[in-house]
CSV table of C-alpha atoms in Angstrom, one decimal:
chain,number,residue,atom,x,y,z
F,193,MET,CA,-76.1,31.3,-19.3
F,194,ALA,CA,-77.0,33.5,-22.2
F,195,HIS,CA,-79.5,36.0,-23.5
F,196,VAL,CA,-80.4,35.3,-27.2
F,197,GLU,CA,-81.4,38.2,-29.5
F,198,CYS,CA,-82.4,38.3,-33.1
F,199,ARG,CA,-82.3,41.6,-34.7
F,200,ASN,CA,-84.0,41.9,-38.1
F,201,ILE,CA,-83.0,38.4,-39.1
F,202,ARG,CA,-83.6,37.6,-42.7
F,203,LYS,CA,-83.2,34.3,-44.6
F,204,SER,CA,-83.2,34.0,-48.5
F,205,TYR,CA,-82.9,31.2,-50.8
F,206,GLY,CA,-81.8,32.6,-54.0
F,207,GLY,CA,-84.5,35.3,-54.7
F,208,HIS,CA,-86.9,33.6,-52.4
F,209,GLU,CA,-87.1,35.3,-49.0
F,210,VAL,CA,-88.5,32.9,-46.2
F,211,ILE,CA,-87.8,34.9,-43.1
F,212,ARG,CA,-88.0,38.7,-43.0
F,213,ASP,CA,-87.2,41.1,-40.3
F,214,PHE,CA,-87.4,38.6,-37.4
F,215,ASN,CA,-86.9,40.2,-34.0
F,216,LEU,CA,-86.9,38.3,-30.8
F,217,SER,CA,-85.3,38.6,-27.4
F,218,VAL,CA,-85.0,35.4,-25.2
F,219,SER,CA,-84.0,36.2,-21.7
F,220,ASP,CA,-81.4,34.4,-19.7
F,221,HIS,CA,-83.0,31.1,-18.2
F,222,GLU,CA,-86.2,31.5,-20.3
F,223,PHE,CA,-87.9,28.6,-22.2
F,224,VAL,CA,-89.3,29.8,-25.4
F,225,ALA,CA,-91.3,27.7,-27.9
F,226,PHE,CA,-91.5,28.2,-31.6
F,227,LEU,CA,-95.0,27.0,-32.6
F,228,GLY,CA,-96.5,26.8,-36.0
F,229,PRO,CA,-97.5,24.6,-38.9
F,230,SER,CA,-95.0,22.9,-41.3
F,231,GLY,CA,-93.2,25.5,-43.5
F,232,CYS,CA,-93.8,28.4,-41.3
F,233,GLY,CA,-90.1,29.0,-40.8
F,234,LYS,CA,-89.6,27.9,-37.2
F,235,SER,CA,-86.9,25.2,-37.7
F,236,THR,CA,-85.1,27.6,-40.3
F,237,ILE,CA,-84.8,30.3,-37.5
F,238,LEU,CA,-83.6,27.6,-35.0
F,239,ARG,CA,-80.9,26.3,-37.4
F,240,MET,CA,-79.7,30.0,-38.0
F,241,VAL,CA,-79.3,30.3,-34.3
F,242,ALA,CA,-77.4,26.9,-34.2
F,243,GLY,CA,-75.1,28.0,-37.2
F,244,LEU,CA,-76.4,25.3,-39.4
F,245,GLU,CA,-78.0,27.8,-41.8
F,246,GLU,CA,-76.3,30.9,-43.0
F,247,ILE,CA,-77.9,34.2,-42.0
F,248,SER,CA,-78.8,36.3,-45.0
F,249,GLY,CA,-79.3,39.6,-43.0
F,250,GLY,CA,-79.5,41.1,-39.6
F,251,ASP,CA,-77.7,40.2,-36.5
F,252,LEU,CA,-77.8,37.2,-34.1
F,253,MET,CA,-76.5,38.1,-30.5
F,254,ILE,CA,-75.8,35.4,-27.9
F,255,GLY,CA,-74.6,36.6,-24.5
F,256,GLY,CA,-74.2,40.1,-25.9
F,257,ALA,CA,-71.8,38.8,-28.8
F,258,ARG,CA,-72.5,38.8,-32.5
F,259,MET,CA,-72.6,35.2,-33.7
F,260,ASN,CA,-73.4,35.5,-37.4
F,261,ASP,CA,-70.0,34.2,-38.7
F,262,ARG,CA,-69.0,32.0,-35.8
F,263,ASP,CA,-68.9,28.3,-36.2
F,264,PRO,CA,-71.6,26.2,-34.3
F,265,GLY,CA,-69.1,24.9,-31.8
F,266,ASP,CA,-68.2,28.4,-30.8
F,267,ARG,CA,-71.7,29.5,-30.0
F,268,GLY,CA,-72.1,27.9,-26.6
F,269,ILE,CA,-75.1,25.9,-27.8
F,270,ALA,CA,-76.3,22.3,-27.7
F,271,MET,CA,-78.9,21.0,-30.1
F,272,VAL,CA,-81.3,18.1,-29.8
F,273,PHE,CA,-82.7,16.9,-33.1
F,274,GLN,CA,-86.0,15.1,-34.2
F,275,ASN,CA,-83.8,12.1,-35.2
F,276,TYR,CA,-81.6,10.9,-32.4
F,277,ALA,CA,-78.5,10.6,-34.7
F,278,LEU,CA,-76.8,8.2,-32.3
F,279,TYR,CA,-73.7,6.2,-33.4
F,280,PRO,CA,-75.1,2.7,-33.7
F,281,HIS,CA,-71.5,1.0,-33.0
F,282,MET,CA,-71.0,2.8,-29.8
F,283,SER,CA,-72.4,2.3,-26.4
F,284,VAL,CA,-74.6,4.8,-24.7
F,285,ARG,CA,-71.6,5.8,-22.6
F,286,GLY,CA,-69.6,6.4,-25.8
F,287,ASN,CA,-72.4,8.3,-27.5
F,288,ILE,CA,-72.7,10.7,-24.6
F,289,THR,CA,-69.1,11.4,-24.0
F,290,PHE,CA,-67.7,11.3,-27.7
F,291,ALA,CA,-67.7,15.1,-28.2
F,292,LEU,CA,-65.8,15.7,-24.9
F,293,GLU,CA,-63.3,13.0,-25.7
F,294,ARG,CA,-62.6,14.5,-29.2
F,295,ALA,CA,-62.3,17.9,-27.5
F,296,GLY,CA,-59.5,16.6,-25.2
F,297,VAL,CA,-61.4,17.1,-22.0
F,298,ALA,CA,-59.6,15.4,-19.0
F,299,LYS,CA,-61.0,11.9,-18.2
F,300,ASP,CA,-61.9,12.8,-14.6
F,301,GLU,CA,-63.9,15.8,-15.9
F,302,ILE,CA,-65.7,13.6,-18.3
F,303,ALA,CA,-66.5,11.1,-15.6
F,304,ARG,CA,-67.9,13.9,-13.3
F,305,ARG,CA,-70.1,15.3,-16.1
F,306,LEU,CA,-71.3,11.8,-17.2
F,307,GLY,CA,-72.3,11.0,-13.7
F,308,ALA,CA,-74.4,14.1,-13.3
F,309,VAL,CA,-76.2,13.8,-16.6
F,310,VAL,CA,-76.8,10.0,-16.2
F,311,GLU,CA,-78.4,10.5,-12.7
F,312,THR,CA,-80.5,13.5,-14.0
F,313,LEU,CA,-81.9,11.5,-17.0
F,314,GLY,CA,-82.0,8.0,-15.4
F,315,LEU,CA,-79.6,6.5,-17.8
F,316,GLY,CA,-77.4,4.4,-15.4
F,317,ALA,CA,-78.7,1.0,-16.3
F,318,TYR,CA,-78.2,1.6,-19.9
F,319,LEU,CA,-74.6,2.9,-20.2
F,320,GLU,CA,-73.1,-0.3,-21.8
F,321,ARG,CA,-76.0,-1.0,-24.2
F,322,LYS,CA,-76.0,-0.1,-27.9
F,323,PRO,CA,-78.7,2.3,-29.2
F,324,THR,CA,-80.5,-0.5,-30.9
F,325,GLU,CA,-81.1,-2.1,-27.6
F,326,LEU,CA,-83.1,0.9,-26.4
F,327,SER,CA,-86.6,2.1,-26.9
F,328,GLY,CA,-87.3,5.4,-28.7
F,329,GLY,CA,-87.7,7.3,-25.5
F,330,GLN,CA,-84.4,6.0,-24.1
F,331,GLN,CA,-82.6,6.9,-27.3
F,332,GLN,CA,-84.0,10.5,-27.2
F,333,ARG,CA,-82.9,10.6,-23.5
F,334,VAL,CA,-79.3,9.7,-24.6
F,335,ALA,CA,-79.6,12.4,-27.3
F,336,ILE,CA,-80.5,14.9,-24.7
F,337,ALA,CA,-77.8,13.7,-22.4
F,338,ARG,CA,-75.2,14.0,-25.2
F,339,ALA,CA,-76.2,17.7,-25.6
F,340,MET,CA,-76.4,18.3,-21.9
F,341,ILE,CA,-73.0,17.0,-21.0
F,342,LYS,CA,-71.4,19.9,-23.1
F,343,THR,CA,-72.9,22.3,-20.3
F,344,PRO,CA,-74.1,24.7,-23.0
F,345,GLU,CA,-75.5,28.3,-22.4
F,346,VAL,CA,-78.3,27.7,-24.8
F,347,PHE,CA,-80.3,24.5,-25.4
F,348,LEU,CA,-82.0,24.2,-28.9
F,349,PHE,CA,-84.7,21.5,-29.3
F,350,ASP,CA,-85.8,20.7,-32.9
F,351,GLU,CA,-89.1,18.8,-32.6
F,352,PRO,CA,-87.4,16.1,-30.3
F,353,LEU,CA,-90.5,14.3,-29.5
F,354,SER,CA,-92.3,14.0,-32.8
F,355,ASN,CA,-91.0,10.5,-33.5
F,356,LEU,CA,-92.3,9.1,-30.3
F,357,ASP,CA,-95.8,7.6,-29.4
F,358,ALA,CA,-98.3,9.7,-27.3
F,359,ARG,CA,-97.5,8.0,-24.1
F,360,LEU,CA,-93.7,8.5,-24.5
F,361,ARG,CA,-94.2,12.1,-25.7
F,362,GLY,CA,-96.1,12.8,-22.4
F,363,HIS,CA,-93.4,11.2,-20.3
F,364,LEU,CA,-90.4,13.0,-22.0
F,365,ARG,CA,-92.3,16.2,-21.9
F,366,VAL,CA,-92.3,16.1,-18.1
F,367,GLU,CA,-88.8,15.1,-18.1
F,368,ILE,CA,-87.7,18.1,-20.3
F,369,ALA,CA,-89.6,20.4,-18.0
F,370,LYS,CA,-87.8,19.1,-14.9
F,371,LEU,CA,-84.4,19.3,-16.7
F,372,HIS,CA,-85.0,22.9,-17.6
F,373,ARG,CA,-86.0,23.8,-14.0
F,374,ALA,CA,-82.8,21.9,-12.8
F,375,LEU,CA,-80.4,23.5,-15.2
F,376,LYS,CA,-82.0,26.9,-15.6
F,377,THR,CA,-80.5,27.0,-19.2
F,378,THR,CA,-81.8,29.4,-21.9
F,379,SER,CA,-83.8,27.0,-24.1
F,380,ILE,CA,-85.6,27.4,-27.5
F,381,TYR,CA,-88.0,24.7,-28.4
F,382,VAL,CA,-89.5,24.2,-31.9
F,383,THR,CA,-92.6,22.1,-32.2
F,384,HIS,CA,-95.8,21.8,-34.3
F,385,ASP,CA,-97.6,20.3,-31.3
F,386,GLN,CA,-99.5,23.0,-29.4
F,387,LEU,CA,-99.7,20.8,-26.2
F,388,GLU,CA,-95.9,20.7,-26.0
F,389,ALA,CA,-95.7,24.5,-26.4
F,390,MET,CA,-98.5,25.2,-23.9
F,391,THR,CA,-97.1,22.9,-21.2
F,392,LEU,CA,-93.3,23.6,-21.6
F,393,ALA,CA,-92.8,27.2,-22.6
F,394,ASP,CA,-92.6,30.3,-20.4
F,395,ARG,CA,-93.5,32.1,-23.7
F,396,ILE,CA,-94.8,31.0,-27.2
F,397,VAL,CA,-93.7,32.6,-30.4
F,398,LEU,CA,-96.5,31.6,-32.9
F,399,MET,CA,-95.1,31.6,-36.4
F,400,ASN,CA,-97.0,32.0,-39.7
F,401,GLN,CA,-95.3,32.2,-43.1
F,402,GLY,CA,-92.0,33.3,-41.9
F,403,ARG,CA,-93.2,35.9,-39.4
F,404,ILE,CA,-94.3,36.2,-35.9
F,405,GLU,CA,-98.1,36.0,-35.7
F,406,GLN,CA,-98.3,36.5,-31.9
F,407,MET,CA,-96.0,36.2,-28.9
F,408,GLY,CA,-97.0,35.7,-25.4
F,409,THR,CA,-97.4,33.4,-22.5
F,410,PRO,CA,-99.5,30.3,-23.3
F,411,GLU,CA,-102.4,31.7,-21.3
F,412,GLU,CA,-102.3,35.1,-23.0
F,413,ILE,CA,-102.3,33.5,-26.5
F,414,TYR,CA,-105.2,31.1,-25.5
F,415,THR,CA,-107.3,33.6,-23.8
F,416,ARG,CA,-106.8,36.6,-26.1
F,417,PRO,CA,-105.6,35.5,-29.6
F,418,ALA,CA,-104.5,38.4,-31.7
F,419,THR,CA,-105.7,37.1,-35.1
F,420,LEU,CA,-108.0,34.6,-36.6
F,421,PHE,CA,-104.9,32.5,-37.3
F,422,ALA,CA,-103.8,32.4,-33.7
F,423,ALA,CA,-107.4,31.7,-32.5
F,424,GLY,CA,-107.6,28.7,-34.9
F,425,PHE,CA,-104.2,27.3,-34.3
F,426,ILE,CA,-104.3,27.3,-30.5
F,427,GLY,CA,-106.9,25.3,-28.6
F,428,THR,CA,-108.3,21.7,-28.7
F,429,PRO,CA,-110.9,21.3,-30.0
F,430,ASN,CA,-110.7,24.0,-32.4
F,431,MET,CA,-112.4,27.4,-31.9
F,432,ASN,CA,-115.8,27.9,-33.6
F,433,PHE,CA,-115.8,30.6,-36.2
F,434,LEU,CA,-119.2,32.3,-37.3
F,435,GLU,CA,-119.4,34.9,-40.0
F,436,LEU,CA,-121.9,37.5,-38.8
F,437,GLU,CA,-123.2,41.0,-39.4
F,438,ALA,CA,-122.6,43.7,-36.7
F,439,ALA,CA,-125.3,46.3,-36.5
F,440,GLU,CA,-127.1,48.2,-33.7
F,441,GLY,CA,-125.3,46.3,-30.8
F,442,ARG,CA,-126.2,42.8,-32.3
F,443,LEU,CA,-124.6,40.1,-34.3
F,444,ARG,CA,-126.9,38.6,-36.7
F,445,ASP,CA,-127.1,36.1,-39.7
F,446,GLY,CA,-130.8,35.9,-40.4
F,447,VAL,CA,-131.1,33.1,-37.8
F,448,LEU,CA,-128.7,33.8,-35.1
F,449,ASP,CA,-129.3,37.1,-33.1
F,450,LEU,CA,-126.7,37.6,-30.4
F,451,ALA,CA,-125.8,40.6,-28.2
F,452,ALA,CA,-122.4,42.0,-29.3
F,453,PRO,CA,-119.9,42.0,-26.3
F,454,PHE,CA,-119.0,45.6,-27.1
F,455,ALA,CA,-119.7,48.5,-29.5
F,456,LEU,CA,-118.9,47.6,-33.1
F,457,ALA,CA,-119.0,49.5,-36.3
F,458,PRO,CA,-121.5,48.1,-38.8
F,459,GLY,CA,-120.1,45.4,-41.1
F,460,LYS,CA,-119.1,41.8,-41.3
F,461,VAL,CA,-117.3,40.3,-38.4
F,462,THR,CA,-116.0,36.9,-37.4
F,463,LEU,CA,-117.1,35.6,-34.0
F,464,GLY,CA,-114.9,33.1,-32.3
F,465,ILE,CA,-116.3,30.9,-29.6
F,466,ARG,CA,-114.3,28.0,-27.7
F,467,PRO,CA,-116.5,24.8,-27.7
F,468,GLY,CA,-116.3,24.9,-23.9
F,469,ALA,CA,-118.1,28.3,-23.8
F,470,VAL,CA,-121.1,26.9,-25.6
F,471,LYS,CA,-123.7,26.2,-23.0
F,472,LEU,CA,-126.8,24.1,-23.4
F,473,VAL,CA,-129.7,26.0,-21.6
F,474,ALA,CA,-133.5,25.9,-21.3
F,475,GLU,CA,-135.8,27.4,-23.8
F,476,GLY,CA,-136.5,31.0,-22.8
F,477,ASP,CA,-133.1,31.5,-21.1
F,478,PRO,CA,-131.9,35.0,-21.8
F,479,GLY,CA,-129.6,35.0,-24.8
F,480,ALA,CA,-130.6,31.6,-25.8
F,481,PHE,CA,-130.6,30.3,-29.5
F,482,PRO,CA,-132.1,27.3,-31.2
F,483,VAL,CA,-129.6,24.5,-32.2
F,484,LEU,CA,-129.9,21.0,-33.9
F,485,ALA,CA,-127.7,18.3,-32.5
F,486,GLU,CA,-126.0,16.6,-35.5
F,487,ARG,CA,-123.4,14.3,-34.0
F,488,ASP,CA,-122.4,13.3,-30.4
F,489,GLU,CA,-118.7,12.2,-29.9
F,490,PHE,CA,-117.7,10.6,-26.7
F,491,HIS,CA,-114.2,12.0,-25.6
F,492,GLY,CA,-113.9,10.5,-22.1
F,493,GLU,CA,-114.6,13.0,-19.5
F,494,THR,CA,-116.5,15.1,-22.1
F,495,ARG,CA,-118.7,14.8,-25.1
F,496,LEU,CA,-118.1,16.9,-28.3
F,497,LEU,CA,-121.5,17.9,-29.7
F,498,ALA,CA,-121.7,19.1,-33.4
F,499,LEU,CA,-124.5,21.6,-33.6
F,500,ARG,CA,-126.3,23.5,-36.3
F,501,SER,CA,-128.0,26.9,-36.2
F,502,GLY,CA,-129.3,27.9,-39.5
F,503,SER,CA,-126.3,27.9,-41.8
F,504,GLN,CA,-123.8,28.0,-39.0
F,505,SER,CA,-122.0,24.9,-37.6
F,506,LEU,CA,-120.4,25.0,-34.1
F,507,LEU,CA,-119.0,22.5,-31.6
F,508,ALA,CA,-119.9,22.4,-27.8
F,509,ALA,CA,-118.0,20.5,-25.2
F,510,ILE,CA,-120.3,19.2,-22.6
F,511,PRO,CA,-120.1,16.8,-19.6
F,512,ALA,CA,-119.9,13.2,-20.6
F,513,THR,CA,-122.7,12.4,-18.4
F,514,VAL,CA,-125.1,14.5,-20.5
F,515,ARG,CA,-126.6,12.3,-23.2
F,516,ILE,CA,-127.9,14.1,-26.4
F,517,ALA,CA,-129.6,12.2,-29.2
F,518,GLU,CA,-128.7,13.0,-32.8
F,519,GLY,CA,-131.4,15.1,-34.3
F,520,GLU,CA,-132.6,16.5,-31.0
F,521,ARG,CA,-133.4,20.2,-31.0
F,522,LEU,CA,-131.9,22.3,-28.2
F,523,TRP,CA,-131.1,25.7,-26.9
F,524,ALA,CA,-127.6,27.2,-26.5
F,525,ARG,CA,-126.1,30.3,-25.1
F,526,VAL,CA,-122.7,31.9,-25.2
F,527,GLU,CA,-121.7,34.4,-22.5
F,528,GLU,CA,-120.5,37.9,-23.9
F,529,ALA,CA,-117.2,37.5,-21.8
F,530,ALA,CA,-116.3,34.3,-23.8
F,531,MET,CA,-116.7,35.9,-27.3
F,532,HIS,CA,-113.8,36.7,-29.4
F,533,VAL,CA,-114.5,39.1,-32.4
F,534,PHE,CA,-112.3,39.6,-35.4
F,535,ASP,CA,-112.4,41.6,-38.5
F,536,THR,CA,-113.4,39.2,-41.3
F,537,GLY,CA,-111.2,41.0,-43.8
F,538,SER,CA,-107.9,41.6,-42.0
F,539,GLY,CA,-108.3,38.7,-39.4
F,540,MET,CA,-107.2,41.0,-36.7
F,541,ARG,CA,-108.9,40.9,-33.2
F,542,LEU,CA,-111.4,43.7,-32.5
F,543,ALA,CA,-111.6,45.1,-28.9
F,544,ALA,CA,-113.7,47.5,-27.0
């Protein structure tokens, strides 16, 4: 398997630079997810690793060797695309083995590899079918099998589940996780879906406008977002953001008056609170502040309650068994340990 390293990678289209000084080291056997909104540069970087996009500057290293000028077929990688790109006139068997046959691999070796990938991905019953006879999830499994049979050192996934419905995405997410554990292949996975990144990746690279916004384990990024962008992108439902004034150990806006979680210099700050950290309490509870219930959404095991306190709006995730009437006046509290404080101007996290 292979260690992948990007050293000051740059990408320009004419005079427009879309990736600047991108540095990343992916360890052997590691599963890394590139996460971010459309246009953030995550697929561009993946295509440069694959050899499908020219690298404008910097060095791409795979297994210790420089790959900038090597053809895609000489990089030891296999790629699974968003679109399955299967040959419609070929059977499933033919689609999976086509590349090996063209490369002149011996028939008994092809049969051995085919048996292994078919068993891993559960495709034995479909080998003689054409792609049009398969569901979307089955076609994507064929595409994964076609990549897997090459026994690559590096697996690249470019939003492979985005064309599937929610149920199939969940099913194939589990299969990809099992596949990675079984093969222990170095994997880079591009997605705009935070659930895929959070559940699959050993480490998330959160992208924003062609640069790394934050990098870390899913738990690190969720529990300690480094910027307002990271805090707003990771987490469902979205984090609440309240613009407040820090002074004398308090966070205020004229109505809200909260204890600051640590000493802060006077000035404007943005307080981030996960909806699950907003607790409904009794009047008079220490730290409680008044809120008005504006909307109650049933989400199965939880309810998402839209609250207002003065000019501030915030969401609270509460147990579904709790019934709140719209227009009801309540009291809420947020523990200091659950507060995330950011500099309003720079968007950077503030810490004790």
